[in-house]
């Protein structure tokens, strides 16, 4: 038996027996863990009332070699994000952050950057930042962390320029989740010829997404485009859905709406 401790975020909780809980957590340095919190509902437990979603916790557990479930020994709250639970939009956005981490973080694997991205997204959701903006930034950073970030300004296939075209005032660029994002006219034609799905997105949406993408730190002085964050989020969420090959549960209501960027 080895005693370990680390900062953690709860991804899922299940009631176990009369008074215990099983929690799946993402940790800063030990990756994903499954922990048994014995007697979690007893007021005398060392982690009573500490195992809440959205808070950063410091956990102390005993690892048993060869077992997937470790015993939680103690839990303390490092950052309480009380505000999230009192605002439905923030609450839903925070669930999305946790669900995305839950979907990609496998047991036994570590992803320190993903942990830190989700912790900052939750910090922002507990502040005054617009939840849609927090989600767009988180989803783009999440995709980049997995090596799946969309090409937003250049062509995803040839890395060359991919100018938008169409009516003045509302130019659109070819875009294909299957091909990794924006496409130039030649690469779009090639992709269609081999049966890939290629649509179009408004140039303004792609520019705004690029402004909110993690590598855009140097361009952050660019003024925000006059577009609705919901339209940007629609494009990003559909890209995430394609890359994860399935619709995350917390996306259902949002993506059931008709394509917000349809021509
Ligand atoms: Zn191209």
PDB file of C-alpha atoms and ligand atoms in Angstrom:
ATOM      1  CA  UNK A   1       0.000   0.000   0.000  1.00  0.00           C
ATOM      2  CA  UNK A   2       1.303   3.412  -0.974  1.00  0.00           C
ATOM      3  CA  UNK A   3       0.015   6.671   0.422  1.00  0.00           C
ATOM      4  CA  UNK A   4      -0.394   9.457  -2.150  1.00  0.00           C
ATOM      5  CA  UNK A   5      -1.863  12.937  -2.340  1.00  0.00           C
ATOM      6  CA  UNK A   6      -2.673  15.406  -5.090  1.00  0.00           C
ATOM      7  CA  UNK A   7      -5.051  18.161  -6.196  1.00  0.00           C
ATOM      8  CA  UNK A   8      -8.140  16.815  -7.946  1.00  0.00           C
ATOM      9  CA  UNK A   9     -11.435  17.615  -9.675  1.00  0.00           C
ATOM     10  CA  UNK A  10     -14.373  15.242  -9.382  1.00  0.00           C
ATOM     11  CA  UNK A  11     -15.588  13.964 -12.758  1.00  0.00           C
ATOM     12  CA  UNK A  12     -18.298  11.583 -11.549  1.00  0.00           C
ATOM     13  CA  UNK A  13     -19.798  10.408  -8.272  1.00  0.00           C
ATOM     14  CA  UNK A  14     -21.778   7.248  -7.552  1.00  0.00           C
ATOM     15  CA  UNK A  15     -23.437   6.284  -4.316  1.00  0.00           C
ATOM     16  CA  UNK A  16     -22.018   3.007  -3.020  1.00  0.00           C
ATOM     17  CA  UNK A  17     -23.858   1.013  -0.374  1.00  0.00           C
ATOM     18  CA  UNK A  18     -25.541   2.768   2.523  1.00  0.00           C
ATOM     19  CA  UNK A  19     -23.108   5.528   3.289  1.00  0.00           C
ATOM     20  CA  UNK A  20     -20.213   5.418   0.826  1.00  0.00           C
ATOM     21  CA  UNK A  21     -19.355   7.061  -2.472  1.00  0.00           C
ATOM     22  CA  UNK A  22     -17.220   6.126  -5.442  1.00  0.00           C
ATOM     23  CA  UNK A  23     -15.646   9.134  -7.110  1.00  0.00           C
ATOM     24  CA  UNK A  24     -13.821   9.317 -10.435  1.00  0.00           C
ATOM     25  CA  UNK A  25     -11.374  12.198 -10.342  1.00  0.00           C
ATOM     26  CA  UNK A  26      -8.836  13.927 -12.570  1.00  0.00           C
ATOM     27  CA  UNK A  27      -5.685  14.831 -10.643  1.00  0.00           C
ATOM     28  CA  UNK A  28      -2.874  17.275 -11.351  1.00  0.00           C
ATOM     29  CA  UNK A  29      -0.081  14.689 -11.419  1.00  0.00           C
ATOM     30  CA  UNK A  30      -1.591  11.222 -11.103  1.00  0.00           C
ATOM     31  CA  UNK A  31      -4.043  11.277 -14.001  1.00  0.00           C
ATOM     32  CA  UNK A  32      -7.458   9.710 -13.580  1.00  0.00           C
ATOM     33  CA  UNK A  33      -8.279   7.847 -10.376  1.00  0.00           C
ATOM     34  CA  UNK A  34     -11.213   5.896  -9.032  1.00  0.00           C
ATOM     35  CA  UNK A  35     -11.601   6.254  -5.293  1.00  0.00           C
ATOM     36  CA  UNK A  36     -13.804   4.697  -2.676  1.00  0.00           C
ATOM     37  CA  UNK A  37     -14.878   7.197  -0.038  1.00  0.00           C
ATOM     38  CA  UNK A  38     -16.016   4.927   2.778  1.00  0.00           C
ATOM     39  CA  UNK A  39     -18.698   6.417   4.968  1.00  0.00           C
ATOM     40  CA  UNK A  40     -18.729   9.651   2.939  1.00  0.00           C
ATOM     41  CA  UNK A  41     -22.212  10.428   4.216  1.00  0.00           C
ATOM     42  CA  UNK A  42     -21.293  10.028   7.869  1.00  0.00           C
ATOM     43  CA  UNK A  43     -20.661  13.378   9.538  1.00  0.00           C
ATOM     44  CA  UNK A  44     -17.572  11.893  11.158  1.00  0.00           C
ATOM     45  CA  UNK A  45     -15.888  11.060   7.813  1.00  0.00           C
ATOM     46  CA  UNK A  46     -12.749  13.054   7.089  1.00  0.00           C
ATOM     47  CA  UNK A  47     -14.207  14.083   3.729  1.00  0.00           C
ATOM     48  CA  UNK A  48     -17.800  14.698   4.779  1.00  0.00           C
ATOM     49  CA  UNK A  49     -19.261  17.555   2.666  1.00  0.00           C
ATOM     50  CA  UNK A  50     -15.960  18.011   0.821  1.00  0.00           C
ATOM     51  CA  UNK A  51     -16.662  15.866  -2.236  1.00  0.00           C
ATOM     52  CA  UNK A  52     -18.506  18.367  -4.423  1.00  0.00           C
ATOM     53  CA  UNK A  53     -18.367  18.819  -8.172  1.00  0.00           C
ATOM     54  CA  UNK A  54     -16.550  21.933  -9.502  1.00  0.00           C
ATOM     55  CA  UNK A  55     -14.323  22.479  -6.426  1.00  0.00           C
ATOM     56  CA  UNK A  56     -10.573  21.843  -6.505  1.00  0.00           C
ATOM     57  CA  UNK A  57      -9.861  19.336  -3.759  1.00  0.00           C
ATOM     58  CA  UNK A  58      -6.718  18.061  -2.153  1.00  0.00           C
ATOM     59  CA  UNK A  59      -7.030  14.308  -1.760  1.00  0.00           C
ATOM     60  CA  UNK A  60      -5.066  11.842   0.243  1.00  0.00           C
ATOM     61  CA  UNK A  61      -5.483   8.184  -0.739  1.00  0.00           C
ATOM     62  CA  UNK A  62      -4.025   4.746  -0.350  1.00  0.00           C
ATOM     63  CA  UNK A  63      -3.096   2.996  -3.551  1.00  0.00           C
ATOM     64  CA  UNK A  64      -3.302  -0.790  -3.636  1.00  0.00           C
ATOM     65  CA  UNK A  65      -1.198  -2.312  -6.402  1.00  0.00           C
ATOM     66  CA  UNK A  66      -3.282  -4.165  -8.994  1.00  0.00           C
ATOM     67  CA  UNK A  67      -6.577  -2.625  -7.885  1.00  0.00           C
ATOM     68  CA  UNK A  68      -8.483  -0.077  -9.941  1.00  0.00           C
ATOM     69  CA  UNK A  69     -10.227   1.323  -6.865  1.00  0.00           C
ATOM     70  CA  UNK A  70      -8.140   3.063  -4.203  1.00  0.00           C
ATOM     71  CA  UNK A  71      -9.275   4.058  -0.720  1.00  0.00           C
ATOM     72  CA  UNK A  72      -9.770   7.742  -0.119  1.00  0.00           C
ATOM     73  CA  UNK A  73      -8.253   8.720   3.184  1.00  0.00           C
ATOM     74  CA  UNK A  74      -8.909  12.460   3.457  1.00  0.00           C
ATOM     75  CA  UNK A  75     -10.174  15.380   1.368  1.00  0.00           C
ATOM     76  CA  UNK A  76      -9.917  19.124   1.842  1.00  0.00           C
ATOM     77  CA  UNK A  77     -11.296  21.914  -0.333  1.00  0.00           C
ATOM     78  CA  UNK A  78      -8.582  23.992  -2.028  1.00  0.00           C
ATOM     79  CA  UNK A  79     -10.859  26.200  -4.171  1.00  0.00           C
ATOM     80  CA  UNK A  80     -14.560  26.435  -3.556  1.00  0.00           C
ATOM     81  CA  UNK A  81     -16.541  27.472  -6.664  1.00  0.00           C
ATOM     82  CA  UNK A  82     -19.803  28.078  -4.967  1.00  0.00           C
ATOM     83  CA  UNK A  83     -21.191  30.432  -7.579  1.00  0.00           C
ATOM     84  CA  UNK A  84     -21.387  27.819 -10.342  1.00  0.00           C
ATOM     85  CA  UNK A  85     -24.206  25.856  -8.741  1.00  0.00           C
ATOM     86  CA  UNK A  86     -26.439  28.936  -8.485  1.00  0.00           C
ATOM     87  CA  UNK A  87     -26.536  29.856 -12.165  1.00  0.00           C
ATOM     88  CA  UNK A  88     -28.006  27.338 -14.603  1.00  0.00           C
ATOM     89  CA  UNK A  89     -25.914  28.453 -17.575  1.00  0.00           C
ATOM     90  CA  UNK A  90     -22.677  28.325 -15.584  1.00  0.00           C
ATOM     91  CA  UNK A  91     -23.681  25.007 -14.061  1.00  0.00           C
ATOM     92  CA  UNK A  92     -24.314  23.455 -17.495  1.00  0.00           C
ATOM     93  CA  UNK A  93     -21.062  24.843 -18.884  1.00  0.00           C
ATOM     94  CA  UNK A  94     -19.124  23.424 -15.913  1.00  0.00           C
ATOM     95  CA  UNK A  95     -20.737  20.008 -16.467  1.00  0.00           C
ATOM     96  CA  UNK A  96     -19.582  20.170 -20.101  1.00  0.00           C
ATOM     97  CA  UNK A  97     -15.992  20.861 -19.006  1.00  0.00           C
ATOM     98  CA  UNK A  98     -16.060  17.854 -16.667  1.00  0.00           C
ATOM     99  CA  UNK A  99     -17.781  15.614 -19.211  1.00  0.00           C
ATOM    100  CA  UNK A 100     -15.176  16.339 -21.896  1.00  0.00           C
ATOM    101  CA  UNK A 101     -12.343  15.525 -19.486  1.00  0.00           C
ATOM    102  CA  UNK A 102     -14.199  12.387 -18.385  1.00  0.00           C
ATOM    103  CA  UNK A 103     -14.571  11.267 -22.019  1.00  0.00           C
ATOM    104  CA  UNK A 104     -10.908  11.483 -22.934  1.00  0.00           C
ATOM    105  CA  UNK A 105      -8.964  10.906 -19.721  1.00  0.00           C
ATOM    106  CA  UNK A 106      -8.401   7.173 -19.402  1.00  0.00           C
ATOM    107  CA  UNK A 107      -7.625   5.429 -16.156  1.00  0.00           C
ATOM    108  CA  UNK A 108      -3.881   5.255 -15.578  1.00  0.00           C
ATOM    109  CA  UNK A 109      -3.062   8.026 -18.045  1.00  0.00           C
ATOM    110  CA  UNK A 110      -1.893  11.463 -17.003  1.00  0.00           C
ATOM    111  CA  UNK A 111      -2.557  14.764 -18.768  1.00  0.00           C
ATOM    112  CA  UNK A 112      -1.355  17.614 -16.561  1.00  0.00           C
ATOM    113  CA  UNK A 113      -2.190  20.241 -19.177  1.00  0.00           C
ATOM    114  CA  UNK A 114      -5.782  19.050 -19.478  1.00  0.00           C
ATOM    115  CA  UNK A 115      -6.135  19.186 -15.689  1.00  0.00           C
ATOM    116  CA  UNK A 116      -4.869  22.731 -15.602  1.00  0.00           C
ATOM    117  CA  UNK A 117      -7.108  23.780 -18.543  1.00  0.00           C
ATOM    118  CA  UNK A 118     -10.198  22.421 -16.827  1.00  0.00           C
ATOM    119  CA  UNK A 119      -9.272  24.018 -13.504  1.00  0.00           C
ATOM    120  CA  UNK A 120      -8.907  27.448 -15.149  1.00  0.00           C
ATOM    121  CA  UNK A 121     -12.160  27.003 -17.082  1.00  0.00           C
ATOM    122  CA  UNK A 122     -13.958  26.302 -13.777  1.00  0.00           C
ATOM    123  CA  UNK A 123     -12.277  29.350 -12.209  1.00  0.00           C
ATOM    124  CA  UNK A 124     -13.631  31.482 -15.030  1.00  0.00           C
ATOM    125  CA  UNK A 125     -17.089  29.955 -14.722  1.00  0.00           C
ATOM    126  CA  UNK A 126     -17.041  30.951 -11.066  1.00  0.00           C
ATOM    127  CA  UNK A 127     -16.209  34.532 -12.121  1.00  0.00           C
ATOM    128  CA  UNK A 128     -18.103  37.007 -14.289  1.00  0.00           C
ATOM    129  CA  UNK A 129     -16.797  35.796 -17.678  1.00  0.00           C
ATOM    130  CA  UNK A 130     -19.521  34.882 -20.189  1.00  0.00           C
ATOM    131  CA  UNK A 131     -20.048  31.078 -19.951  1.00  0.00           C
ATOM    132  CA  UNK A 132     -20.278  30.665 -23.753  1.00  0.00           C
ATOM    133  CA  UNK A 133     -16.892  32.325 -24.137  1.00  0.00           C
ATOM    134  CA  UNK A 134     -15.343  30.146 -21.412  1.00  0.00           C
ATOM    135  CA  UNK A 135     -16.632  27.046 -23.201  1.00  0.00           C
ATOM    136  CA  UNK A 136     -15.378  28.104 -26.637  1.00  0.00           C
ATOM    137  CA  UNK A 137     -11.916  28.813 -25.212  1.00  0.00           C
ATOM    138  CA  UNK A 138     -11.917  25.564 -23.249  1.00  0.00           C
ATOM    139  CA  UNK A 139     -13.125  23.447 -26.173  1.00  0.00           C
ATOM    140  CA  UNK A 140     -10.513  24.886 -28.531  1.00  0.00           C
ATOM    141  CA  UNK A 141      -7.726  24.346 -25.974  1.00  0.00           C
ATOM    142  CA  UNK A 142      -9.079  20.845 -25.262  1.00  0.00           C
ATOM    143  CA  UNK A 143      -8.923  19.996 -28.990  1.00  0.00           C
ATOM    144  CA  UNK A 144      -5.429  21.381 -29.244  1.00  0.00           C
ATOM    145  CA  UNK A 145      -4.339  19.353 -26.224  1.00  0.00           C
ATOM    146  CA  UNK A 146      -5.516  16.215 -28.039  1.00  0.00           C
ATOM    147  CA  UNK A 147      -3.742  17.286 -31.243  1.00  0.00           C
ATOM    148  CA  UNK A 148      -7.120  17.890 -32.927  1.00  0.00           C
ATOM    149  CA  UNK A 149      -7.342  21.691 -33.049  1.00  0.00           C
ATOM    150  CA  UNK A 150      -9.228  22.948 -36.141  1.00  0.00           C
ATOM    151  CA  UNK A 151      -7.538  25.007 -38.872  1.00  0.00           C
ATOM    152  CA  UNK A 152      -9.411  28.321 -38.642  1.00  0.00           C
ATOM    153  CA  UNK A 153      -7.470  30.783 -40.806  1.00  0.00           C
ATOM    154  CA  UNK A 154      -5.392  28.679 -43.214  1.00  0.00           C
ATOM    155  CA  UNK A 155      -6.196  25.558 -45.206  1.00  0.00           C
ATOM    156  CA  UNK A 156      -6.172  22.387 -43.052  1.00  0.00           C
ATOM    157  CA  UNK A 157      -4.869  20.290 -45.975  1.00  0.00           C
ATOM    158  CA  UNK A 158      -2.177  22.379 -47.696  1.00  0.00           C
ATOM    159  CA  UNK A 159      -1.599  25.029 -44.979  1.00  0.00           C
ATOM    160  CA  UNK A 160      -1.910  27.696 -47.689  1.00  0.00           C
ATOM    161  CA  UNK A 161      -4.276  30.672 -47.701  1.00  0.00           C
ATOM    162  CA  UNK A 162      -7.962  29.773 -47.809  1.00  0.00           C
ATOM    163  CA  UNK A 163      -9.809  32.944 -48.772  1.00  0.00           C
ATOM    164  CA  UNK A 164     -13.524  33.216 -48.098  1.00  0.00           C
ATOM    165  CA  UNK A 165     -15.906  34.004 -50.919  1.00  0.00           C
ATOM    166  CA  UNK A 166     -19.544  34.798 -51.474  1.00  0.00           C
ATOM    167  CA  UNK A 167     -21.769  37.813 -51.045  1.00  0.00           C
ATOM    168  CA  UNK A 168     -20.160  41.006 -49.868  1.00  0.00           C
ATOM    169  CA  UNK A 169     -20.702  41.535 -46.184  1.00  0.00           C
ATOM    170  CA  UNK A 170     -21.179  37.797 -45.530  1.00  0.00           C
ATOM    171  CA  UNK A 171     -18.262  35.850 -47.013  1.00  0.00           C
ATOM    172  CA  UNK A 172     -18.008  32.159 -46.179  1.00  0.00           C
ATOM    173  CA  UNK A 173     -15.105  29.706 -46.266  1.00  0.00           C
ATOM    174  CA  UNK A 174     -15.134  25.985 -47.018  1.00  0.00           C
ATOM    175  CA  UNK A 175     -14.965  23.976 -43.791  1.00  0.00           C
ATOM    176  CA  UNK A 176     -14.839  20.269 -43.127  1.00  0.00           C
ATOM    177  CA  UNK A 177     -14.542  18.615 -39.714  1.00  0.00           C
ATOM    178  CA  UNK A 178     -13.452  15.441 -41.503  1.00  0.00           C
ATOM    179  CA  UNK A 179     -10.525  17.295 -43.103  1.00  0.00           C
ATOM    180  CA  UNK A 180      -9.516  19.166 -39.934  1.00  0.00           C
ATOM    181  CA  UNK A 181     -11.142  22.545 -40.509  1.00  0.00           C
ATOM    182  CA  UNK A 182     -11.003  25.339 -43.069  1.00  0.00           C
ATOM    183  CA  UNK A 183     -10.098  24.500 -46.667  1.00  0.00           C
ATOM    184  CA  UNK A 184      -8.901  26.409 -49.724  1.00  0.00           C
ATOM    185  CA  UNK A 185     -10.989  26.064 -52.903  1.00  0.00           C
ATOM    186  CA  UNK A 186      -8.676  23.437 -54.458  1.00  0.00           C
ATOM    187  CA  UNK A 187      -8.461  21.257 -51.359  1.00  0.00           C
ATOM    188  CA  UNK A 188     -12.239  21.593 -50.844  1.00  0.00           C
ATOM    189  CA  UNK A 189     -12.842  20.354 -54.398  1.00  0.00           C
ATOM    190  CA  UNK A 190     -10.434  17.434 -53.885  1.00  0.00           C
ATOM    191  CA  UNK A 191     -12.087  16.518 -50.581  1.00  0.00           C
ATOM    192  CA  UNK A 192     -15.575  16.563 -52.167  1.00  0.00           C
ATOM    193  CA  UNK A 193     -14.274  14.413 -55.037  1.00  0.00           C
ATOM    194  CA  UNK A 194     -13.300  11.647 -52.617  1.00  0.00           C
ATOM    195  CA  UNK A 195     -16.626  11.825 -50.818  1.00  0.00           C
ATOM    196  CA  UNK A 196     -15.710  13.912 -47.777  1.00  0.00           C
ATOM    197  CA  UNK A 197     -18.353  16.186 -46.319  1.00  0.00           C
ATOM    198  CA  UNK A 198     -17.460  19.812 -46.920  1.00  0.00           C
ATOM    199  CA  UNK A 199     -19.700  22.680 -45.828  1.00  0.00           C
ATOM    200  CA  UNK A 200     -19.104  26.382 -45.351  1.00  0.00           C
ATOM    201  CA  UNK A 201     -18.870  28.672 -42.341  1.00  0.00           C
ATOM    202  CA  UNK A 202     -19.075  32.465 -42.156  1.00  0.00           C
ATOM    203  CA  UNK A 203     -15.646  34.071 -42.235  1.00  0.00           C
ATOM    204  CA  UNK A 204     -16.563  36.186 -39.178  1.00  0.00           C
ATOM    205  CA  UNK A 205     -17.263  33.028 -37.116  1.00  0.00           C
ATOM    206  CA  UNK A 206     -13.910  31.475 -38.077  1.00  0.00           C
ATOM    207  CA  UNK A 207     -12.058  34.710 -37.254  1.00  0.00           C
ATOM    208  CA  UNK A 208     -13.728  34.999 -33.868  1.00  0.00           C
ATOM    209  CA  UNK A 209     -12.936  31.344 -33.072  1.00  0.00           C
ATOM    210  CA  UNK A 210      -9.310  31.977 -34.094  1.00  0.00           C
ATOM    211  CA  UNK A 211      -9.209  34.938 -31.727  1.00  0.00           C
ATOM    212  CA  UNK A 212     -10.372  32.723 -28.848  1.00  0.00           C
ATOM    213  CA  UNK A 213      -8.074  29.795 -29.725  1.00  0.00           C
ATOM    214  CA  UNK A 214      -5.115  29.123 -27.399  1.00  0.00           C
ATOM    215  CA  UNK A 215      -2.338  29.920 -29.886  1.00  0.00           C
ATOM    216  CA  UNK A 216      -3.890  33.343 -30.517  1.00  0.00           C
ATOM    217  CA  UNK A 217      -2.324  34.990 -27.438  1.00  0.00           C
ATOM    218  CA  UNK A 218      -0.291  37.313 -29.644  1.00  0.00           C
ATOM    219  CA  UNK A 219      -3.350  38.434 -31.618  1.00  0.00           C
ATOM    220  CA  UNK A 220      -5.496  38.997 -28.561  1.00  0.00           C
ATOM    221  CA  UNK A 221      -5.432  42.728 -29.190  1.00  0.00           C
ATOM    222  CA  UNK A 222      -7.658  42.154 -32.235  1.00  0.00           C
ATOM    223  CA  UNK A 223     -11.108  43.543 -31.569  1.00  0.00           C
ATOM    224  CA  UNK A 224     -13.824  40.935 -31.078  1.00  0.00           C
ATOM    225  CA  UNK A 225     -15.869  40.403 -34.226  1.00  0.00           C
ATOM    226  CA  UNK A 226     -19.516  41.403 -34.210  1.00  0.00           C
ATOM    227  CA  UNK A 227     -20.789  37.854 -34.094  1.00  0.00           C
ATOM    228  CA  UNK A 228     -22.890  35.957 -31.659  1.00  0.00           C
ATOM    229  CA  UNK A 229     -20.905  33.753 -29.293  1.00  0.00           C
ATOM    230  CA  UNK A 230     -23.624  31.129 -29.743  1.00  0.00           C
ATOM    231  CA  UNK A 231     -22.774  30.869 -33.433  1.00  0.00           C
ATOM    232  CA  UNK A 232     -19.084  30.478 -32.671  1.00  0.00           C
ATOM    233  CA  UNK A 233     -19.873  27.872 -30.020  1.00  0.00           C
ATOM    234  CA  UNK A 234     -22.123  26.028 -32.501  1.00  0.00           C
ATOM    235  CA  UNK A 235     -19.228  25.676 -34.965  1.00  0.00           C
ATOM    236  CA  UNK A 236     -16.758  24.618 -32.261  1.00  0.00           C
ATOM    237  CA  UNK A 237     -19.161  22.168 -30.560  1.00  0.00           C
ATOM    238  CA  UNK A 238     -19.950  20.465 -33.882  1.00  0.00           C
ATOM    239  CA  UNK A 239     -16.223  20.097 -34.515  1.00  0.00           C
ATOM    240  CA  UNK A 240     -15.723  18.568 -31.035  1.00  0.00           C
ATOM    241  CA  UNK A 241     -18.670  16.231 -31.647  1.00  0.00           C
ATOM    242  CA  UNK A 242     -17.114  15.003 -34.888  1.00  0.00           C
ATOM    243  CA  UNK A 243     -13.658  14.514 -33.343  1.00  0.00           C
ATOM    244  CA  UNK A 244     -15.051  12.588 -30.358  1.00  0.00           C
ATOM    245  CA  UNK A 245     -17.257  10.561 -32.714  1.00  0.00           C
ATOM    246  CA  UNK A 246     -20.312  11.061 -30.614  1.00  0.00           C
ATOM    247  CA  UNK A 247     -22.392  13.789 -29.071  1.00  0.00           C
ATOM    248  CA  UNK A 248     -21.455  14.464 -25.437  1.00  0.00           C
ATOM    249  CA  UNK A 249     -24.562  14.267 -23.213  1.00  0.00           C
ATOM    250  CA  UNK A 250     -24.225  17.883 -22.153  1.00  0.00           C
ATOM    251  CA  UNK A 251     -24.258  19.005 -25.819  1.00  0.00           C
ATOM    252  CA  UNK A 252     -27.650  17.501 -26.598  1.00  0.00           C
ATOM    253  CA  UNK A 253     -29.884  20.460 -25.922  1.00  0.00           C
ATOM    254  CA  UNK A 254     -27.458  22.917 -27.476  1.00  0.00           C
ATOM    255  CA  UNK A 255     -26.858  21.013 -30.710  1.00  0.00           C
ATOM    256  CA  UNK A 256     -30.480  19.945 -31.165  1.00  0.00           C
ATOM    257  CA  UNK A 257     -31.150  23.465 -32.397  1.00  0.00           C
ATOM    258  CA  UNK A 258     -30.877  23.860 -36.174  1.00  0.00           C
ATOM    259  CA  UNK A 259     -27.332  24.598 -37.429  1.00  0.00           C
ATOM    260  CA  UNK A 260     -26.871  28.211 -36.394  1.00  0.00           C
ATOM    261  CA  UNK A 261     -24.374  28.847 -39.194  1.00  0.00           C
ATOM    262  CA  UNK A 262     -26.344  27.305 -42.060  1.00  0.00           C
ATOM    263  CA  UNK A 263     -26.083  29.342 -45.272  1.00  0.00           C
TER     264      UNK A 263
HETATM  265 ZN1  LIG B   1      -5.544  23.772 -49.442  1.00  0.00          ZN
END
